[in-house]
Short mmCIF file of C-alpha atoms in Angstrom, two decimals:
data_model
loop_
_atom_site.label_atom_id
_atom_site.label_comp_id
_atom_site.label_asym_id
_atom_site.label_seq_id
_atom_site.Cartn_x
_atom_site.Cartn_y
_atom_site.Cartn_z
CA UNK A 19 119.54 11.25 73.35
CA UNK A 20 121.32 13.08 76.23
CA UNK A 21 124.38 15.04 75.24
CA UNK A 22 127.51 14.94 77.43
CA UNK A 23 129.42 18.18 77.94
CA UNK A 24 132.29 16.47 79.75
CA UNK A 25 133.02 13.88 77.09
CA UNK A 26 133.01 13.77 73.29
CA UNK A 27 130.07 12.26 71.46
CA UNK A 28 126.90 11.13 73.21
CA UNK A 29 126.23 9.00 76.27
CA UNK A 30 123.03 7.04 76.71
CA UNK A 31 122.15 5.21 79.94
CA UNK A 32 120.93 1.65 79.39
CA UNK A 33 120.17 -0.17 82.63
CA UNK A 34 123.47 -1.04 84.32
CA UNK A 35 125.57 0.26 81.42
CA UNK A 36 126.19 3.25 79.16
CA UNK A 37 126.12 3.33 75.37
CA UNK A 38 128.76 5.64 73.85
CA UNK A 39 128.31 7.15 70.38
CA UNK A 40 131.29 8.81 68.71
CA UNK A 41 131.90 10.36 65.30
CA UNK A 42 135.57 10.73 64.36
CA UNK A 43 136.85 11.64 60.91
CA UNK A 44 133.40 11.10 59.42
CA UNK A 45 133.18 7.57 60.83
CA UNK A 46 130.59 6.61 63.43
CA UNK A 47 131.44 4.29 66.33
CA UNK A 48 129.41 2.74 69.14
CA UNK A 49 130.67 1.23 72.40
CA UNK A 50 128.99 -0.20 75.49
CA UNK A 51 130.50 0.25 78.96
CA UNK A 52 129.24 -1.87 81.83
CA UNK A 53 129.06 0.74 84.57
CA UNK A 54 126.43 2.82 86.36
CA UNK A 55 128.90 5.61 87.01
CA UNK A 56 128.59 8.32 84.37
CA UNK A 57 132.07 9.65 85.15
CA UNK A 58 133.59 6.26 84.33
CA UNK A 59 131.69 6.22 81.04
CA UNK A 60 132.93 9.75 80.26
CA UNK A 61 136.53 8.67 80.90
CA UNK A 62 136.08 5.73 78.52
CA UNK A 63 134.53 8.02 75.89
CA UNK A 64 137.49 10.41 76.05
CA UNK A 65 140.00 7.55 75.84
CA UNK A 66 138.16 5.97 72.87
CA UNK A 67 137.92 9.32 71.08
CA UNK A 68 141.66 9.97 71.51
CA UNK A 69 142.45 6.43 70.34
CA UNK A 70 140.31 6.81 67.21
CA UNK A 71 141.84 10.20 66.39
CA UNK A 72 145.34 8.75 66.62
CA UNK A 73 144.33 5.80 64.48
CA UNK A 74 143.05 8.14 61.76
CA UNK A 75 146.22 10.24 61.99
CA UNK A 76 148.34 7.09 61.49
CA UNK A 77 146.18 6.08 58.55
CA UNK A 78 146.59 9.49 56.90
CA UNK A 79 150.36 9.22 57.42
CA UNK A 80 150.35 5.88 55.62
CA UNK A 81 151.20 3.93 58.80
CA UNK A 82 149.64 0.59 59.85
CA UNK A 83 146.66 0.97 62.17
CA UNK A 84 146.01 -2.62 63.23
CA UNK A 85 149.30 -4.24 64.21
CA UNK A 86 149.03 -7.20 66.56
CA UNK A 87 151.35 -8.19 69.39
CA UNK A 88 152.71 -11.20 67.48
CA UNK A 89 153.72 -8.94 64.59
CA UNK A 90 155.47 -6.54 66.94
CA UNK A 91 157.42 -9.36 68.58
CA UNK A 92 158.33 -10.86 65.19
CA UNK A 93 159.69 -7.53 63.93
CA UNK A 94 161.50 -6.87 67.20
CA UNK A 95 163.22 -10.27 67.11
CA UNK A 96 164.16 -9.88 63.42
CA UNK A 97 165.19 -6.20 63.36
CA UNK A 98 166.31 -5.24 66.87
CA UNK A 99 167.70 -8.33 68.60
CA UNK A 100 170.40 -9.07 65.99
CA UNK A 101 171.87 -5.61 66.64
CA UNK A 102 172.42 -6.36 70.33
CA UNK A 103 175.38 -8.05 71.99
CA UNK A 104 175.11 -11.86 72.33
CA UNK A 105 174.60 -11.61 76.08
CA UNK A 106 171.80 -9.05 75.70
CA UNK A 107 170.13 -11.15 73.02
CA UNK A 108 170.12 -14.13 75.34
CA UNK A 109 168.74 -12.10 78.23
CA UNK A 110 165.93 -10.77 76.03
CA UNK A 111 165.05 -14.29 74.88
CA UNK A 112 164.31 -15.39 78.44
CA UNK A 113 161.71 -12.61 78.74
CA UNK A 114 160.29 -12.71 75.21
CA UNK A 115 159.25 -16.36 75.55
CA UNK A 116 156.73 -15.77 78.38
CA UNK A 117 155.72 -12.38 76.92
CA UNK A 118 154.73 -14.09 73.66
CA UNK A 119 153.04 -16.93 75.54
CA UNK A 120 150.82 -14.49 77.43
CA UNK A 121 149.97 -11.75 74.95
CA UNK A 122 149.71 -13.98 71.86
CA UNK A 123 148.60 -17.41 73.09
CA UNK A 124 146.87 -16.63 76.38
CA UNK A 125 145.20 -13.34 75.39
CA UNK A 126 144.49 -14.09 71.74
CA UNK A 127 147.11 -11.90 70.03
CA UNK A 128 145.95 -8.46 71.14
CA UNK A 129 146.04 -5.41 68.89
CA UNK A 130 148.76 -3.01 70.01
CA UNK A 131 146.40 -0.07 70.28
CA UNK A 132 144.15 -2.04 72.65
CA UNK A 133 146.89 -2.87 75.17
CA UNK A 134 146.69 -0.81 78.35
CA UNK A 135 148.64 -0.58 81.61
CA UNK A 136 146.16 -3.04 83.11
CA UNK A 137 147.35 -5.68 80.64
CA UNK A 138 150.93 -5.20 81.83
CA UNK A 139 149.81 -5.67 85.44
CA UNK A 140 147.86 -8.77 84.45
CA UNK A 141 150.91 -10.16 82.66
CA UNK A 142 153.12 -9.70 85.74
CA UNK A 143 150.51 -11.45 87.90
CA UNK A 144 150.31 -14.30 85.36
CA UNK A 145 154.09 -14.49 85.11
CA UNK A 146 154.48 -15.12 88.84
CA UNK A 147 152.88 -18.54 88.42
CA UNK A 148 153.98 -19.33 84.83
CA UNK A 149 157.75 -19.78 84.86
CA UNK A 150 158.32 -20.64 81.18
CA UNK A 151 161.94 -19.90 80.30
CA UNK A 152 163.02 -21.54 77.04
CA UNK A 153 164.16 -25.11 77.77
CA UNK A 154 165.74 -24.38 81.13
CA UNK A 155 164.29 -26.05 84.18
CA UNK A 156 162.08 -23.54 85.96
CA UNK A 157 163.17 -22.34 89.41
CA UNK A 158 161.12 -23.16 92.49
CA UNK A 159 160.20 -19.53 93.05
CA UNK A 160 160.13 -16.65 90.60
CA UNK A 161 162.29 -13.85 91.94
CA UNK A 162 161.04 -10.27 91.79
CA UNK A 163 164.15 -9.39 89.79
CA UNK A 164 162.92 -11.65 86.99
CA UNK A 165 159.62 -9.74 86.88
CA UNK A 166 161.59 -6.49 86.74
CA UNK A 167 163.60 -7.82 83.78
CA UNK A 168 160.42 -8.78 81.93
CA UNK A 169 159.03 -5.30 82.61
CA UNK A 170 162.22 -3.73 81.23
CA UNK A 171 162.01 -5.82 78.05
CA UNK A 172 158.34 -4.85 77.58
CA UNK A 173 159.39 -1.22 77.98
CA UNK A 174 161.93 -1.56 75.15
CA UNK A 175 159.51 -3.51 72.92
CA UNK A 176 156.75 -0.91 73.20
CA UNK A 177 159.24 1.92 72.72
CA UNK A 178 160.13 0.23 69.43
CA UNK A 179 156.41 0.09 68.55
CA UNK A 180 156.20 3.86 69.15
CA UNK A 181 159.27 4.49 67.00
CA UNK A 182 157.68 2.49 64.19
CA UNK A 183 154.45 4.52 64.48
CA UNK A 184 152.37 1.45 65.32
CA UNK A 185 150.86 2.94 68.45
CA UNK A 186 150.93 6.18 70.43
CA UNK A 187 152.17 6.01 74.01
CA UNK A 188 153.39 3.03 75.99
CA UNK A 189 151.36 0.93 78.45
CA UNK A 190 154.59 0.15 80.31
CA UNK A 191 154.67 2.93 82.91
CA UNK A 192 156.36 3.50 86.25
CA UNK A 193 153.10 2.53 87.96
CA UNK A 194 153.33 -0.95 86.42
CA UNK A 195 156.98 -1.48 87.37
CA UNK A 196 157.30 -4.34 89.89
CA UNK A 197 159.17 -3.71 93.10
CA UNK A 198 162.35 -5.69 93.57
CA UNK A 199 162.48 -7.00 97.10
CA UNK A 200 165.04 -9.15 98.82
CA UNK A 201 164.66 -9.80 102.52
CA UNK A 202 168.06 -11.50 102.76
CA UNK A 203 170.85 -9.50 104.35
CA UNK A 204 173.80 -9.30 101.99
CA UNK A 205 177.19 -10.38 103.28
CA UNK A 206 179.83 -7.97 101.98
CA UNK A 207 183.43 -9.08 102.39
CA UNK A 208 186.12 -6.54 103.12
CA UNK A 209 188.99 -6.29 100.57
CA UNK A 210 191.25 -8.27 102.92
CA UNK A 211 188.64 -10.96 103.42
CA UNK A 212 188.08 -11.25 99.67
CA UNK A 213 191.82 -11.51 99.00
CA UNK A 214 192.11 -14.24 101.60
CA UNK A 215 189.14 -16.13 100.07
CA UNK A 216 190.66 -15.97 96.57
CA UNK A 217 194.04 -17.12 97.93
CA UNK A 218 192.42 -20.11 99.61
CA UNK A 219 190.59 -20.94 96.37
CA UNK A 220 193.89 -20.94 94.50
CA UNK A 221 195.28 -23.37 97.05
CA UNK A 222 192.58 -25.87 96.18
CA UNK A 223 194.20 -29.16 95.02
CA UNK A 224 191.72 -29.85 92.22
CA UNK A 225 190.74 -26.83 90.06
CA UNK A 226 192.21 -23.79 91.82
CA UNK A 227 191.97 -21.21 89.02
CA UNK A 228 188.38 -22.15 88.17
CA UNK A 229 187.35 -21.94 91.82
CA UNK A 230 189.08 -18.58 92.18
CA UNK A 231 187.33 -17.27 89.05
CA UNK A 232 184.00 -18.43 90.48
CA UNK A 233 184.64 -16.54 93.74
CA UNK A 234 185.69 -13.39 91.87
CA UNK A 235 182.56 -13.58 89.70
CA UNK A 236 180.31 -13.79 92.75
CA UNK A 237 182.11 -10.92 94.44
CA UNK A 238 182.08 -8.60 91.43
CA UNK A 239 178.56 -9.29 90.10
CA UNK A 240 176.47 -10.23 93.15
CA UNK A 241 174.97 -13.12 91.15
CA UNK A 242 173.16 -15.94 92.91
CA UNK A 243 175.70 -18.70 93.51
CA UNK A 244 173.62 -21.78 92.66
CA UNK A 245 171.78 -20.45 89.61
CA UNK A 246 172.80 -17.21 87.90
CA UNK A 247 176.57 -17.56 88.30
CA UNK A 248 176.55 -21.18 87.10
CA UNK A 249 174.64 -20.25 83.94
CA UNK A 250 177.06 -17.55 82.77
CA UNK A 251 178.65 -18.33 79.39
CA UNK A 252 181.29 -16.56 77.32
CA UNK A 253 178.53 -15.08 75.16
CA UNK A 254 177.23 -13.29 78.26
CA UNK A 255 180.50 -11.43 78.78
CA UNK A 256 181.01 -8.10 77.01
CA UNK A 257 184.73 -7.34 77.36
CA UNK A 258 184.50 -3.95 75.64
CA UNK A 259 181.78 -2.70 77.97
CA UNK A 260 183.30 -4.56 80.94
CA UNK A 261 179.89 -6.05 81.70
CA UNK A 262 178.33 -9.44 82.34
CA UNK A 263 174.71 -10.19 81.42
CA UNK A 264 172.94 -12.24 84.08
CA UNK A 265 169.51 -13.80 83.47
CA UNK A 266 167.13 -14.90 86.20
#
């Protein structure tokens, strides 16, 4: 059996694939990689060896070694979400619903240690055409800002998994972060123009103060007028932090 100097264990060529043999902590493991490129097989061998070493280290430390995505999300929703402000909790819910739908239902409840950056990229691609958001009617087009929010929630969730010792490293990296693009040219009112707009709103014969508040909200937050701004509730407003949570 040929011995690899560039990778741990042994590599054996088998037709259009490589068989990888590893021995970590006295335990023997075997993997098959469908590739003809030895360098790719060596990269997989190194990654598998590191993963197995970390699993053994967690086991010796008395930490769980086989936590699944559903368990992580359950613990996050029970232990972390209640500590957040009401607006933040609501914002997280809109992302956790599709995250659970993909990683648990669509992908068969993956083990945390098996999730890679590629899975995050696959989720974002899946999310673009699966607009599940609680019971709210889905928008016609999923904005890139919504993908960015989901990415940010995944970042926090996997950081929690690291803190709990359930996996080493996060698959949510800068390379997986979606780009937020908006081809529309923003119209920024001058202070005088904004004052005049608010004055006109307060001259409205029907609901002047409500209309003025709506205009001020749009001006101060930059929220989309026909969706985000209309969905803001009192629970989304954090008066102490002087912030408003807006969900896509």
